[in-house]
mmCIF file of C-alpha atoms and ligand atoms in Angstrom:
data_model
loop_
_atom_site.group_PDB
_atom_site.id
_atom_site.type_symbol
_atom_site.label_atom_id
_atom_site.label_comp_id
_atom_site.label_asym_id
_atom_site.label_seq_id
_atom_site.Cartn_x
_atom_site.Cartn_y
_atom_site.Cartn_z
ATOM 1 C CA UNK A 707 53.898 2.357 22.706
ATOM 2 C CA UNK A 708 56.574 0.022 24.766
ATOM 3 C CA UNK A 709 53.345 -2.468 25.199
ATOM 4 C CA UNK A 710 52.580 -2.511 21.728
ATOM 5 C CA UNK A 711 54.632 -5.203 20.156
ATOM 6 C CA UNK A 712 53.258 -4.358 16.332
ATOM 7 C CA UNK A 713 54.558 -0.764 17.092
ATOM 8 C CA UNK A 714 57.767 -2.362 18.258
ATOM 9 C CA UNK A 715 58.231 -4.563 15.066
ATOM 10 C CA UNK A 716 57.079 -1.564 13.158
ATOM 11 C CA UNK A 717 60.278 0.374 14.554
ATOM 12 C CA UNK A 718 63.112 -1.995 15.803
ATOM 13 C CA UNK A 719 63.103 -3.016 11.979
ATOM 14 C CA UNK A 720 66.474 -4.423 11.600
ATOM 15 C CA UNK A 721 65.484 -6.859 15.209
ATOM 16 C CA UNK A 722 67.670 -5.877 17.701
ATOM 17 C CA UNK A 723 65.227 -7.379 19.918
ATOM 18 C CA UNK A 724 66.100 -10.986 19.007
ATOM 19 C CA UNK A 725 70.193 -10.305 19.776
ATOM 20 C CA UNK A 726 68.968 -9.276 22.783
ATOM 21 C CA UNK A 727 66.502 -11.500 23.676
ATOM 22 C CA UNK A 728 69.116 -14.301 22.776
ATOM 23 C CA UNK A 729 72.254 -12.768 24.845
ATOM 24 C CA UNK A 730 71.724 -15.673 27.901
ATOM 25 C CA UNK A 731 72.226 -18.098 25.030
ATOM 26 C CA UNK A 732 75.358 -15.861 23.408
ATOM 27 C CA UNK A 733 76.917 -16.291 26.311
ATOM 28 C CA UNK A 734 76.605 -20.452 26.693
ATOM 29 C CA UNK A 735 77.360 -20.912 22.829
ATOM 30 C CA UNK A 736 80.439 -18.696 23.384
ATOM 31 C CA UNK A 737 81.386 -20.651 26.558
ATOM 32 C CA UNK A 738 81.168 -23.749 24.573
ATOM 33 C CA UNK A 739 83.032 -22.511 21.506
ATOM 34 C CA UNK A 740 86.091 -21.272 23.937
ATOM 35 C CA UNK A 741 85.627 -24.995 25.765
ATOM 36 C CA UNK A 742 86.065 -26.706 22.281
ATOM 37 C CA UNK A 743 88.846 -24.244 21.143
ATOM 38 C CA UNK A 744 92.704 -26.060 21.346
ATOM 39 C CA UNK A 745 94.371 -24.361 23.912
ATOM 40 C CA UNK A 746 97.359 -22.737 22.214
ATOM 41 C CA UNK A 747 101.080 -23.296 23.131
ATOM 42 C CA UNK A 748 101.295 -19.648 23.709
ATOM 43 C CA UNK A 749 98.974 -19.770 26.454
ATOM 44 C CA UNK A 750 100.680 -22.606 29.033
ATOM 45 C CA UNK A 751 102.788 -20.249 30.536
ATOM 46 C CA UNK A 752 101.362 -17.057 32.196
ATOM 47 C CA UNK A 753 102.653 -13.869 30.752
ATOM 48 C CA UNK A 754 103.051 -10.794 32.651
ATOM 49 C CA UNK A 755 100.691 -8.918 30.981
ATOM 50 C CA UNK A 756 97.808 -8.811 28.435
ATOM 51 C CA UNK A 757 96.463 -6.276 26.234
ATOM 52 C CA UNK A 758 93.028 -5.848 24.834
ATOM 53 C CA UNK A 759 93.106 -4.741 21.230
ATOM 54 C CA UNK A 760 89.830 -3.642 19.950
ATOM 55 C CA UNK A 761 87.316 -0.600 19.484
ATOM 56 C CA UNK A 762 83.754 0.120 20.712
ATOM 57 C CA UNK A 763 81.665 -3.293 20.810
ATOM 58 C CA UNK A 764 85.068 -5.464 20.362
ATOM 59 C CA UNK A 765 86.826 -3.737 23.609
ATOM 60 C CA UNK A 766 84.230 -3.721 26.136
ATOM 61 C CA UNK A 767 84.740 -7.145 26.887
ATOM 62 C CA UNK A 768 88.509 -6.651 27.493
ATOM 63 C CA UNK A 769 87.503 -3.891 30.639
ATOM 64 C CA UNK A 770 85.061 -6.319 31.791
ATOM 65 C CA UNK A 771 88.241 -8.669 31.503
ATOM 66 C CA UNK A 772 90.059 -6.156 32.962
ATOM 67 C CA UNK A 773 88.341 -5.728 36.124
ATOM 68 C CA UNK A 774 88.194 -9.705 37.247
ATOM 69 C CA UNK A 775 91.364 -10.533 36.775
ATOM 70 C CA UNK A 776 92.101 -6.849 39.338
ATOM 71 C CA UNK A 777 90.445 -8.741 41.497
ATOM 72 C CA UNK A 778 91.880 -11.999 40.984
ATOM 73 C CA UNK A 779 95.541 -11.966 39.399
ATOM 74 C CA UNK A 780 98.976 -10.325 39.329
ATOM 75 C CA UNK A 781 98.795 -10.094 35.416
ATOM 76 C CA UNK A 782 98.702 -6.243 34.154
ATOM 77 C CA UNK A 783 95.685 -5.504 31.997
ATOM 78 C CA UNK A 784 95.889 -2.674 29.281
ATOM 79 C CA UNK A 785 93.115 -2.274 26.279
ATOM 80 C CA UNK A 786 94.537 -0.773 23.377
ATOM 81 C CA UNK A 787 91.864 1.353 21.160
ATOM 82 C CA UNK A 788 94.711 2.942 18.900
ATOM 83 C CA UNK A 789 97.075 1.577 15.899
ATOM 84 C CA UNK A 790 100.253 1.165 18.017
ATOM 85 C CA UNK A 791 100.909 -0.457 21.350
ATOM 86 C CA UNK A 792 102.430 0.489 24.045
ATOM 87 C CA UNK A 793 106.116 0.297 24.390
ATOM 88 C CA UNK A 794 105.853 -2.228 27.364
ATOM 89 C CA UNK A 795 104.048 -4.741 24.799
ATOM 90 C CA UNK A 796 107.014 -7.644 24.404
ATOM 91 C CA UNK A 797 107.431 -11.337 24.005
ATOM 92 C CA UNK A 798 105.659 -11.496 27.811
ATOM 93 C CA UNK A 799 102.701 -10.123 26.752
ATOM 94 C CA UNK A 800 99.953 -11.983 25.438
ATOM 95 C CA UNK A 801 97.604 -9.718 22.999
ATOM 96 C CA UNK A 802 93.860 -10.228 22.268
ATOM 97 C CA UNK A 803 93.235 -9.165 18.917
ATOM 98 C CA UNK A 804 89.497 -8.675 19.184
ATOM 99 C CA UNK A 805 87.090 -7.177 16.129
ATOM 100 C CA UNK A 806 83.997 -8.314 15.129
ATOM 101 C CA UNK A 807 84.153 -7.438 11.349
ATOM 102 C CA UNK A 808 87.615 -8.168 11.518
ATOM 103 C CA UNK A 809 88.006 -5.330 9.587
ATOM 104 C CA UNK A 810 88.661 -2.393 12.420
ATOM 105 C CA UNK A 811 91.575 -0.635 10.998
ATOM 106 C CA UNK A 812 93.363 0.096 14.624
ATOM 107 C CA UNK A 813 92.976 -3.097 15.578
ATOM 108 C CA UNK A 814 94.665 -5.037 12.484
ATOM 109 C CA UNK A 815 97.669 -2.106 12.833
ATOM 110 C CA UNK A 816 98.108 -3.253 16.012
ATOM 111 C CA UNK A 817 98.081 -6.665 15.240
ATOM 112 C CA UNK A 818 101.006 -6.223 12.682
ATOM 113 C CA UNK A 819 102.926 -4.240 15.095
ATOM 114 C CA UNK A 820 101.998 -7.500 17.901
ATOM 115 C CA UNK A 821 103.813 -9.346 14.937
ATOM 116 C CA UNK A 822 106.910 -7.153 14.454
ATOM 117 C CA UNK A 823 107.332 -7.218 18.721
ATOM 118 C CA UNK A 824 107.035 -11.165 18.679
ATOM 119 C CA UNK A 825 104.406 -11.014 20.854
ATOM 120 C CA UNK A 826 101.922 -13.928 21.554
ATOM 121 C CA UNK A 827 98.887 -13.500 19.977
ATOM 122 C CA UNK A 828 94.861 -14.468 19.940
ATOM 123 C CA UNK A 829 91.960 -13.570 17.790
ATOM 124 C CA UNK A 830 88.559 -13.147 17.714
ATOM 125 C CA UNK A 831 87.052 -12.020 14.802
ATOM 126 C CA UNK A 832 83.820 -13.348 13.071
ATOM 127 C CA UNK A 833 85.662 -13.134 9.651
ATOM 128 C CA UNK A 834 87.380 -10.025 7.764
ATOM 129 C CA UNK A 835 90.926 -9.399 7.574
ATOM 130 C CA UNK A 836 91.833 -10.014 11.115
ATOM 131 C CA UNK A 837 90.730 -13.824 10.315
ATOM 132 C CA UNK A 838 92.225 -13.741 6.542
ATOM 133 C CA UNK A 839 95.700 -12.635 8.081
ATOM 134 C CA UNK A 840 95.567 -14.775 11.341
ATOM 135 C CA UNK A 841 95.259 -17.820 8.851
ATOM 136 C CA UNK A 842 98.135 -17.037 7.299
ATOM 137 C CA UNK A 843 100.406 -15.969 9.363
ATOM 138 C CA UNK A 844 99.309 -19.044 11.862
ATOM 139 C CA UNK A 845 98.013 -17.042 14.428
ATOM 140 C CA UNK A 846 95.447 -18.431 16.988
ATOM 141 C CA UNK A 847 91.607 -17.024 15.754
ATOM 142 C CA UNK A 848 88.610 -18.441 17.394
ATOM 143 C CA UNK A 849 85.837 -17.377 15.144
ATOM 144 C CA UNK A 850 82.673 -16.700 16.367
ATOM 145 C CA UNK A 851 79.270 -16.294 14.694
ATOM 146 C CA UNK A 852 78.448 -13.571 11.890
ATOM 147 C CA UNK A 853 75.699 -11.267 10.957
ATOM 148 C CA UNK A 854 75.143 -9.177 14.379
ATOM 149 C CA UNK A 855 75.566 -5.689 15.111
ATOM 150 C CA UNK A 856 78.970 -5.734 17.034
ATOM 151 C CA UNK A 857 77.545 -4.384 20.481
ATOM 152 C CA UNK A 858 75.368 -7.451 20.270
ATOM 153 C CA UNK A 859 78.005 -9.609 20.487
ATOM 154 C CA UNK A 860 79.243 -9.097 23.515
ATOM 155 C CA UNK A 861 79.155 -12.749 25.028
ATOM 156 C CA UNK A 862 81.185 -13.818 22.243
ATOM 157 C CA UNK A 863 83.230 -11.131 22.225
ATOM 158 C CA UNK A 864 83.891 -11.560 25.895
ATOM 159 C CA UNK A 865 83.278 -15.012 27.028
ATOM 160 C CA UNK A 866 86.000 -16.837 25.032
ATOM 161 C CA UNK A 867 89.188 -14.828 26.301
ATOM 162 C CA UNK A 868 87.914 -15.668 29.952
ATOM 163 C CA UNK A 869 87.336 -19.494 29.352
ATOM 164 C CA UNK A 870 90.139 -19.297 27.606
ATOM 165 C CA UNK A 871 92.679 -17.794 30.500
ATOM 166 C CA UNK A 872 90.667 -20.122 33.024
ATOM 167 C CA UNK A 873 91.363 -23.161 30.477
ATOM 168 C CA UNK A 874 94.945 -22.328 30.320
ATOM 169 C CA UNK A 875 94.883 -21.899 34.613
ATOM 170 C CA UNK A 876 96.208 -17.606 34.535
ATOM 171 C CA UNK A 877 92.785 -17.655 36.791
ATOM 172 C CA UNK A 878 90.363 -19.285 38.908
ATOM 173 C CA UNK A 879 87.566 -20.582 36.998
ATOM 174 C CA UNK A 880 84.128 -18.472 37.370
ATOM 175 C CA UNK A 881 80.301 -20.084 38.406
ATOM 176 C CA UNK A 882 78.694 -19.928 34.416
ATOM 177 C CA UNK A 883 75.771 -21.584 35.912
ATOM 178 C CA UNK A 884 75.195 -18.411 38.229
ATOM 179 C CA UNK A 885 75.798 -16.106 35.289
ATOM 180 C CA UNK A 886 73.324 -17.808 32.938
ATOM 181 C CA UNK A 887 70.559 -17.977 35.181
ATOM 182 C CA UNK A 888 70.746 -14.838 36.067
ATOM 183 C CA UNK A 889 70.811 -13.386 32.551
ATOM 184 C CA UNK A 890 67.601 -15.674 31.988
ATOM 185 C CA UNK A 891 65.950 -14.432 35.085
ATOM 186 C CA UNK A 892 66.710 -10.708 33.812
ATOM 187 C CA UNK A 893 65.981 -11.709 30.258
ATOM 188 C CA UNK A 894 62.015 -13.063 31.341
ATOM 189 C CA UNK A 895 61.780 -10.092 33.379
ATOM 190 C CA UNK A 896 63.089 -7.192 30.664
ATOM 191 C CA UNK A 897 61.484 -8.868 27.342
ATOM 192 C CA UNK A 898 59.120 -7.113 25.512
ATOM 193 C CA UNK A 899 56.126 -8.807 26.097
ATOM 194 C CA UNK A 900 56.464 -7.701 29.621
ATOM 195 C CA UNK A 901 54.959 -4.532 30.439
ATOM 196 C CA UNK A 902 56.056 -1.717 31.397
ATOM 197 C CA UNK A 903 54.718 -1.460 34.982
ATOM 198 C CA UNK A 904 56.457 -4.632 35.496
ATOM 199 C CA UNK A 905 59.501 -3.821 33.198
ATOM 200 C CA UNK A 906 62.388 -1.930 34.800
ATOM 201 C CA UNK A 907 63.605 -1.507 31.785
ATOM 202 C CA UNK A 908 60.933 -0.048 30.174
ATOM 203 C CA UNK A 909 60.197 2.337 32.979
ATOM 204 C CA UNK A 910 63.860 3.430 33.267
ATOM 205 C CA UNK A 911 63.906 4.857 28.989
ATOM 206 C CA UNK A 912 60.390 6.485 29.981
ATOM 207 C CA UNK A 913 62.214 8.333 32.572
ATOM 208 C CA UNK A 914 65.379 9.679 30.635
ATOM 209 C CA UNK A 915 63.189 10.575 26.985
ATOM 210 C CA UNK A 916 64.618 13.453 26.612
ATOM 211 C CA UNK A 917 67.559 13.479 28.721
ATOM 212 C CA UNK A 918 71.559 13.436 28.644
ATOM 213 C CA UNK A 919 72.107 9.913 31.082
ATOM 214 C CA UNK A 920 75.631 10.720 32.913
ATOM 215 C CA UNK A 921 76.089 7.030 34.075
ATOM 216 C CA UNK A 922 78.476 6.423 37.524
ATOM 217 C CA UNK A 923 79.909 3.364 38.319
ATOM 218 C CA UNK A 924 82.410 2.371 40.986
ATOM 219 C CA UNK A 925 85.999 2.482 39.390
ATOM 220 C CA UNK A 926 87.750 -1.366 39.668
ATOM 221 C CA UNK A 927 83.805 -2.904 39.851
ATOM 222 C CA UNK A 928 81.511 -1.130 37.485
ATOM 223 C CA UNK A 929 83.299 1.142 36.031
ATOM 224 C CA UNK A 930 83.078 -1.186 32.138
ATOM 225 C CA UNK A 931 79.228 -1.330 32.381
ATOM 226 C CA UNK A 932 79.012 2.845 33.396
ATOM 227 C CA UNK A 933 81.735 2.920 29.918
ATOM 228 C CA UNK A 934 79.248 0.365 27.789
ATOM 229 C CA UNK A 935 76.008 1.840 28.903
ATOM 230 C CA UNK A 936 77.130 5.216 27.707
ATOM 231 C CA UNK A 937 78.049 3.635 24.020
ATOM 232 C CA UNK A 938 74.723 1.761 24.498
ATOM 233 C CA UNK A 939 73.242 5.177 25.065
ATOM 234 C CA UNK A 940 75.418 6.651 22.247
ATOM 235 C CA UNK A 941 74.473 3.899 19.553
ATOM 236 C CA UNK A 942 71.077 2.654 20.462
ATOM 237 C CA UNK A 943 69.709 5.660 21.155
ATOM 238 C CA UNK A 944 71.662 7.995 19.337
ATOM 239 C CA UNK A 945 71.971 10.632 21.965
ATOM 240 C CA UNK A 946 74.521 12.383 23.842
ATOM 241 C CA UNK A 947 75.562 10.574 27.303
ATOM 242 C CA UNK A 948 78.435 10.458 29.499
ATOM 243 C CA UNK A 949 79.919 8.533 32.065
ATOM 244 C CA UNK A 950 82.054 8.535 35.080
ATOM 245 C CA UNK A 951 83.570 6.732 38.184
ATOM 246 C CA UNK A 952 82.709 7.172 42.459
ATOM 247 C CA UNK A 953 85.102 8.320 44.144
ATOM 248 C CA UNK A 954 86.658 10.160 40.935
ATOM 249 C CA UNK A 955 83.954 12.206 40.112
ATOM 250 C CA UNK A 956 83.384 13.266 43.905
ATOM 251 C CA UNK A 957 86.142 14.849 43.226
ATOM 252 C CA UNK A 958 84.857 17.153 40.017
ATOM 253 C CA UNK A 959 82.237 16.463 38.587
ATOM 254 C CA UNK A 960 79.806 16.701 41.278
ATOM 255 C CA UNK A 961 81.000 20.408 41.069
ATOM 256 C CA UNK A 962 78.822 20.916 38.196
ATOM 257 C CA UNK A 963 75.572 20.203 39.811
ATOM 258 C CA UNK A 964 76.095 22.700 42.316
ATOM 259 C CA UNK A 965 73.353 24.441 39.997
ATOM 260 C CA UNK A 966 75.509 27.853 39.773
ATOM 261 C CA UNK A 967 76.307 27.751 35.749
ATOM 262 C CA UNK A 968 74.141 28.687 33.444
ATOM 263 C CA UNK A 969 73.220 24.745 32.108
ATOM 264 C CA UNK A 970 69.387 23.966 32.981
ATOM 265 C CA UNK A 971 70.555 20.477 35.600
ATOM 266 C CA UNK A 972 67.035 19.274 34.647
ATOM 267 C CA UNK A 973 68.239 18.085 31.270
ATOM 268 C CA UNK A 974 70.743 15.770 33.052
ATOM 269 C CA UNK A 975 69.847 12.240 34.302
ATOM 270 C CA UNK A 976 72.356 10.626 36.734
ATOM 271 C CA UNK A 977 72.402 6.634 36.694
ATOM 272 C CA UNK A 978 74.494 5.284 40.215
ATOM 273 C CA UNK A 979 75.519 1.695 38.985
ATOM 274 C CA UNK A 980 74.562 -0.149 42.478
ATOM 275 C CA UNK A 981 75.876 -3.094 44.032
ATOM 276 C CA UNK A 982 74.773 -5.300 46.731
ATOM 277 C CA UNK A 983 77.232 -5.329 49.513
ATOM 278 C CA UNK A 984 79.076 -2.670 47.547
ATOM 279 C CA UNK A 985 82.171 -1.346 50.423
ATOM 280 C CA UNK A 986 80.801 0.899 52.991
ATOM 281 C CA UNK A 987 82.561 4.160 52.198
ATOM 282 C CA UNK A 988 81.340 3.711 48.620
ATOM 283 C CA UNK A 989 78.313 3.896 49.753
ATOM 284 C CA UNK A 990 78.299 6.657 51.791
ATOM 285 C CA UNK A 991 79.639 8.409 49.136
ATOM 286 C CA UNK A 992 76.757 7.721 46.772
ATOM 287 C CA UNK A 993 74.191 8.910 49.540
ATOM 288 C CA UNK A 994 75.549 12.102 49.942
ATOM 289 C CA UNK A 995 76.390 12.871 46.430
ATOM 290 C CA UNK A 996 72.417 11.978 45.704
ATOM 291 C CA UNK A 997 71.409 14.149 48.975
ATOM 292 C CA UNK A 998 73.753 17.315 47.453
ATOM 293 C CA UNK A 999 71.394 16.507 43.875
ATOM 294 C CA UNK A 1000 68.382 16.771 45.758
ATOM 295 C CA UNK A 1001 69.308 20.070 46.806
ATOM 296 C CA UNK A 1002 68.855 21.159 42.967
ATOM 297 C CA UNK A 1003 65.679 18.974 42.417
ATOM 298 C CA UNK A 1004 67.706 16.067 40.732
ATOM 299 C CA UNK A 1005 66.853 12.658 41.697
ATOM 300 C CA UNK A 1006 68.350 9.868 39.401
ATOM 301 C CA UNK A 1007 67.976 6.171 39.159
ATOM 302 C CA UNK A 1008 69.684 3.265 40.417
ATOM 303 C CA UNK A 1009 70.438 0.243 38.828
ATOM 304 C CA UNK A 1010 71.257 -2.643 40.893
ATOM 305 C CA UNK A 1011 73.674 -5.416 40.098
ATOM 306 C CA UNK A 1012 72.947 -9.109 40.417
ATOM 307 C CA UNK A 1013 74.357 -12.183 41.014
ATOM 308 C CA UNK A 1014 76.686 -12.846 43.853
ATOM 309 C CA UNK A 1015 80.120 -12.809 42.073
ATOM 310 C CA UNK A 1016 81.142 -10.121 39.899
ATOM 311 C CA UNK A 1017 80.891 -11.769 36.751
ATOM 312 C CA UNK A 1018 77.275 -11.909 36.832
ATOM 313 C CA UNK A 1019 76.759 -8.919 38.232
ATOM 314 C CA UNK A 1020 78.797 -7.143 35.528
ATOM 315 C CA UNK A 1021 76.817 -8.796 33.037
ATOM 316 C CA UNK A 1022 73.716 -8.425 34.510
ATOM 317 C CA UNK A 1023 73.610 -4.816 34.611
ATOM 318 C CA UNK A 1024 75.311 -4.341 31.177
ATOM 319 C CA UNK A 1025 72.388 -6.416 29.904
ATOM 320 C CA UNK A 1026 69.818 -4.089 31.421
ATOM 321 C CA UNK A 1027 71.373 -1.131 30.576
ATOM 322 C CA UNK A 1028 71.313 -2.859 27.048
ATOM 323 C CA UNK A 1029 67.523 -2.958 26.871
ATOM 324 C CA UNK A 1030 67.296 0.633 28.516
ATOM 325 C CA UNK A 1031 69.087 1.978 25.474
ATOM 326 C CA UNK A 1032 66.560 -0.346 23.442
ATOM 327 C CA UNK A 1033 63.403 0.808 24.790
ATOM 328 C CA UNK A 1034 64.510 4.492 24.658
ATOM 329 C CA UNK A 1035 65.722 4.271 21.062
ATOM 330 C CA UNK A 1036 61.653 2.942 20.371
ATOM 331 C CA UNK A 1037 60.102 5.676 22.218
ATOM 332 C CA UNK A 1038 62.026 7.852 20.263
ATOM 333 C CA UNK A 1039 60.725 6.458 17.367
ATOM 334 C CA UNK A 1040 64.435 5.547 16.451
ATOM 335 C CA UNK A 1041 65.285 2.027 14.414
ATOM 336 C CA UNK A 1042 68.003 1.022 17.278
ATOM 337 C CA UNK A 1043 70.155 -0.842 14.844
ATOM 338 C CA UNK A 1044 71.933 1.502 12.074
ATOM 339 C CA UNK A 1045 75.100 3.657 12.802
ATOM 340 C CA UNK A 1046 75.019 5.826 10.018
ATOM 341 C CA UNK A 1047 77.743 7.923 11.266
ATOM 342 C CA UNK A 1048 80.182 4.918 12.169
ATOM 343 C CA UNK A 1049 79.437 3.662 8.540
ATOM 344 C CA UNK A 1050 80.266 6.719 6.944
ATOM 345 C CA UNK A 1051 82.927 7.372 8.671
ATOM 346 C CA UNK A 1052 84.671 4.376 8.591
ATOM 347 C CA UNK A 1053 83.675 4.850 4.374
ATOM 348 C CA UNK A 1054 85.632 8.036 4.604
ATOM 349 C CA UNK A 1055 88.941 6.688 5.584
ATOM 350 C CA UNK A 1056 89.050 3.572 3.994
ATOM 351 C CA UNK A 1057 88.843 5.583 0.787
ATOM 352 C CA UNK A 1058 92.186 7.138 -0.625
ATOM 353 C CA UNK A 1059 92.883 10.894 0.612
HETATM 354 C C1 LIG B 765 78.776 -1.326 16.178
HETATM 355 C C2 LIG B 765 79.703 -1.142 17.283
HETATM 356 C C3 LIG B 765 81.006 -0.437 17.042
HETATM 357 C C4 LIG B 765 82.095 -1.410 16.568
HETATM 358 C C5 LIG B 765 83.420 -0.679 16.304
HETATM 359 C C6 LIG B 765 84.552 -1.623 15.949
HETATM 360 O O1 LIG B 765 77.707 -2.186 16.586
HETATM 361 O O2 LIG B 765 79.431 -1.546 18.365
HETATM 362 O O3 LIG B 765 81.376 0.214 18.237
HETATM 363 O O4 LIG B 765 82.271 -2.423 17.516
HETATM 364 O O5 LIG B 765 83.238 0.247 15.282
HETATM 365 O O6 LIG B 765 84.189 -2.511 14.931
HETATM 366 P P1 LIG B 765 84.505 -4.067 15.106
HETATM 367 O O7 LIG B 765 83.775 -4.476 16.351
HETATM 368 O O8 LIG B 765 83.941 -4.710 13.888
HETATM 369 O O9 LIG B 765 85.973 -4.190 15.210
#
C-alpha cells in the first residue's frame, strides 16, 4: 500500500506528509526568522552554561544543541524536562524556554523559577502562555509558525537557538547550505511518490511491522537522533521502542540478546545509527555486537548519516528516521498524526484534582 498514494491520503488524514515533505524548507524559514531576530543584550556575553527547557518535540532540539556545542565549546549544556531547575541554574546561565503550544506545564514552571533565579532568558513558543507571559514580563520570544504537530517542528524548534548562539559568536558558525541540500537530496529520495524499491524509507517500516525497534546511537554524536527516533517510533507509530548508546549498552544491554531468557529476540529490531568515518573503536564495537546477534538469528538495519559535518548528519538521519515512523504508522493502517493519550493526559491534569 506504501505505492498507493490514494491509500496514503486515505490514512495519513490529518497530512503529516506535507510537514514532512516541507522540513528542508522548516529549516531555511527558521534560519531566516533567527537571522531577522534582534540579538538580545543578554546574549553578548557568553554564559557558562545553558539549559534546554522543554518536553518531547520542544527538547529534542536542545540534545541536538547539546551535542555540537560538546564538540565545539566550553559552555555546559543541561535540558531540563521537569518543573524546577537545577540548583546550578544562576545569573550565568542562559535558559531556552522552548514549547511549541506554549502551553507545556513543566516548561512555563520552569520558566517562573528562571525568573525568581534572575537568570537570562529566551523563548520559543508558537503562541500560548509561554508567549502571553514572555510579553509581559519582557522576556526575549521568537515566535515561530502555528498549526503543526510539535514533532514536526523541529527546524524551528531547533534552528533558531543555534543561529542565534552563532549570531551572538558563543560558536563557530555551521555550513546551512550543506544541511539544506542534503535534507532536499533525502527529501526527493524518501517522498512518497517514490517507491518503495527505491525508498529506504519505505523498505526500512516494511521490515520492523510488527516489531519493538531498540535504536543505538553513538553517545556525544547520535545519541539525540537514537532518543528522537524512539519518540518518532512512540508517536507516529504508536508502538513500543527503545533506545540506547555504543559503548554504554556493550556494557548491558547486549546481555539480553544472549538468547537465554525466556523473551522470543525475534520480536526485537536493532537500528545501529551509522556514521561515515565514525572513530575506529566505535566501529569495531558495532561489528562485533552485530556478529554476537547473528549468533541468535538477529540481523538489524543500519542507517547511515550524511553530510560531512555533524549538523547535517544529525539532521539527516533524524529526518529519515522521521519518515520510517511515517511509513510504518501507514502500513499499520494508523492516522500518524493524533496523540490521544498525550491529549488526554495533559486534559487530566490541567483539570482541578
Ligand atoms: C506532540 C509532541 C509532544 C510535545 C510535548 C510538549 O507532537 O511531539 O512530545 O512536544 O507534549 O508539548 P509542547 O511541544 O507544546 O511544549
Amino acid at each position: 500500500m506504501l505505492d498507493d498514494l490514494e491509500k496514503i491520503e486515505a490514512i495519513d488524514k490529518e497530512r503529516m506528509r506535507d510537514f514532512l515533505l516541507e522540513f528542508p524548507l522548516h529549516c531555511k524559514r527558521a534560519r531566516r526568522l533567527a537571522e531577522e531576530y534582534p540579538i538580545p543584550k543578554e546574549l553578548s556575553k557568553k554564559k557558562e552554561k545553558i539549559i534546554i527547557c522543554g518536553l518531547g518535540g520542544s527538547a529534542i532540539g536542545g540534545e541536538i544543541l547539546k551535542t555540537l556545542l560538546h564538540h565545539q565549546e566550553d559552555v555546559a549544556v543541561f535540558i531540563n524536562r521537569n518543573y524546577s531547575l537545577p540548583e546550578l541554574a544562576g545569573r550565568n546561565t542562559l535558559i531556552f524556554a522552548v514549547s511549541y503550544s506554549g502551553n507545556t506545564e513543566e516548561t512555563l514552571a520552569a520558566y517562573k523559577e528562571a525568573r525568581k533565579r534572575g537568570c537570562p532568558i529566551f523563548c520559543i513558543s508558537s503562541g500560548g502562555e509561554l508567549r502571553r507571559r514572555s510579553e509581559e514580563d519582557g522576556v526575549p520570544c521568537l515566535v515561530i509558525p502555528s498549526g503543526m504537530p510539535p514533532r514536526c517542528a523541529l527546524g524551528y524548534l531547533f534552528i533558531p537557538m543555534l543561529r542565534v548562539l552563532e549570531r551572538a559568536n558563543w560558536l563557530r558558525p555551521y555550513d546551512y547550505e550543506e544541511l539544506f541540500q542534503v535534507l532536499i537530496d533525502l527529501r526527493d529520495r524518501l517522498s512518497p511518490s517514490v517507491p518503495t524499491r527505491e525508498n529506504l524509507a519505505k523498505e526500512a517500516a516494511i521490515d520492523l511491522y510488527g516489531k519493538i525497534p531498540l535504536i543505538w546511537g553513538v553517545e556525544g554524536r547520535t545519541d539525540a537522533v537514537a532518543h528522537r527516533l524512539k519518540t518518532q517510533f512512540n508517536e507516529n507509530s504508536k508502538i513500543l521502542a527503545f533506545w540506547d548508546v555504543f559503548p554504554e549498552l556493550n556494557h548491558n544491554e547486549i546481555v539480553g540478546w544472549g538468547g537465554e531468557g525466556e523473551i522470543d529476540l525475534k520480536n526485537f529490531y536493532p537500528i545501529f545509527i551509522r556514521e561515515k568515518g565514525e572513530e575506529e573503536k566505535i566501529r569495531k564495537r558495532i561489528k562485533v555486537t552485530q556478529s554476537l546477534l547473528e549468533k541468535v538469528g538477529i540481523k538489524g538495519k543500519e542507517i547511515w548519516t550524511e553530510g560531512r559535518d555533524l549538523l547535517p548528519k544529525i539532521l539527516s538521519s533524524i529526518y529519515t528516521g522521521d519518515w520510517i515512523s511515517f511509513y510504518l504508522a501507514l502500513i499499520q493502517g494508523i492516522d500518524p498524526t493524533p496523540v490521544e493519550p498525550i491529549d488526554l493526559l495533559k486534559r487530566k491534569l490541567s483539570q482541578d484534582p
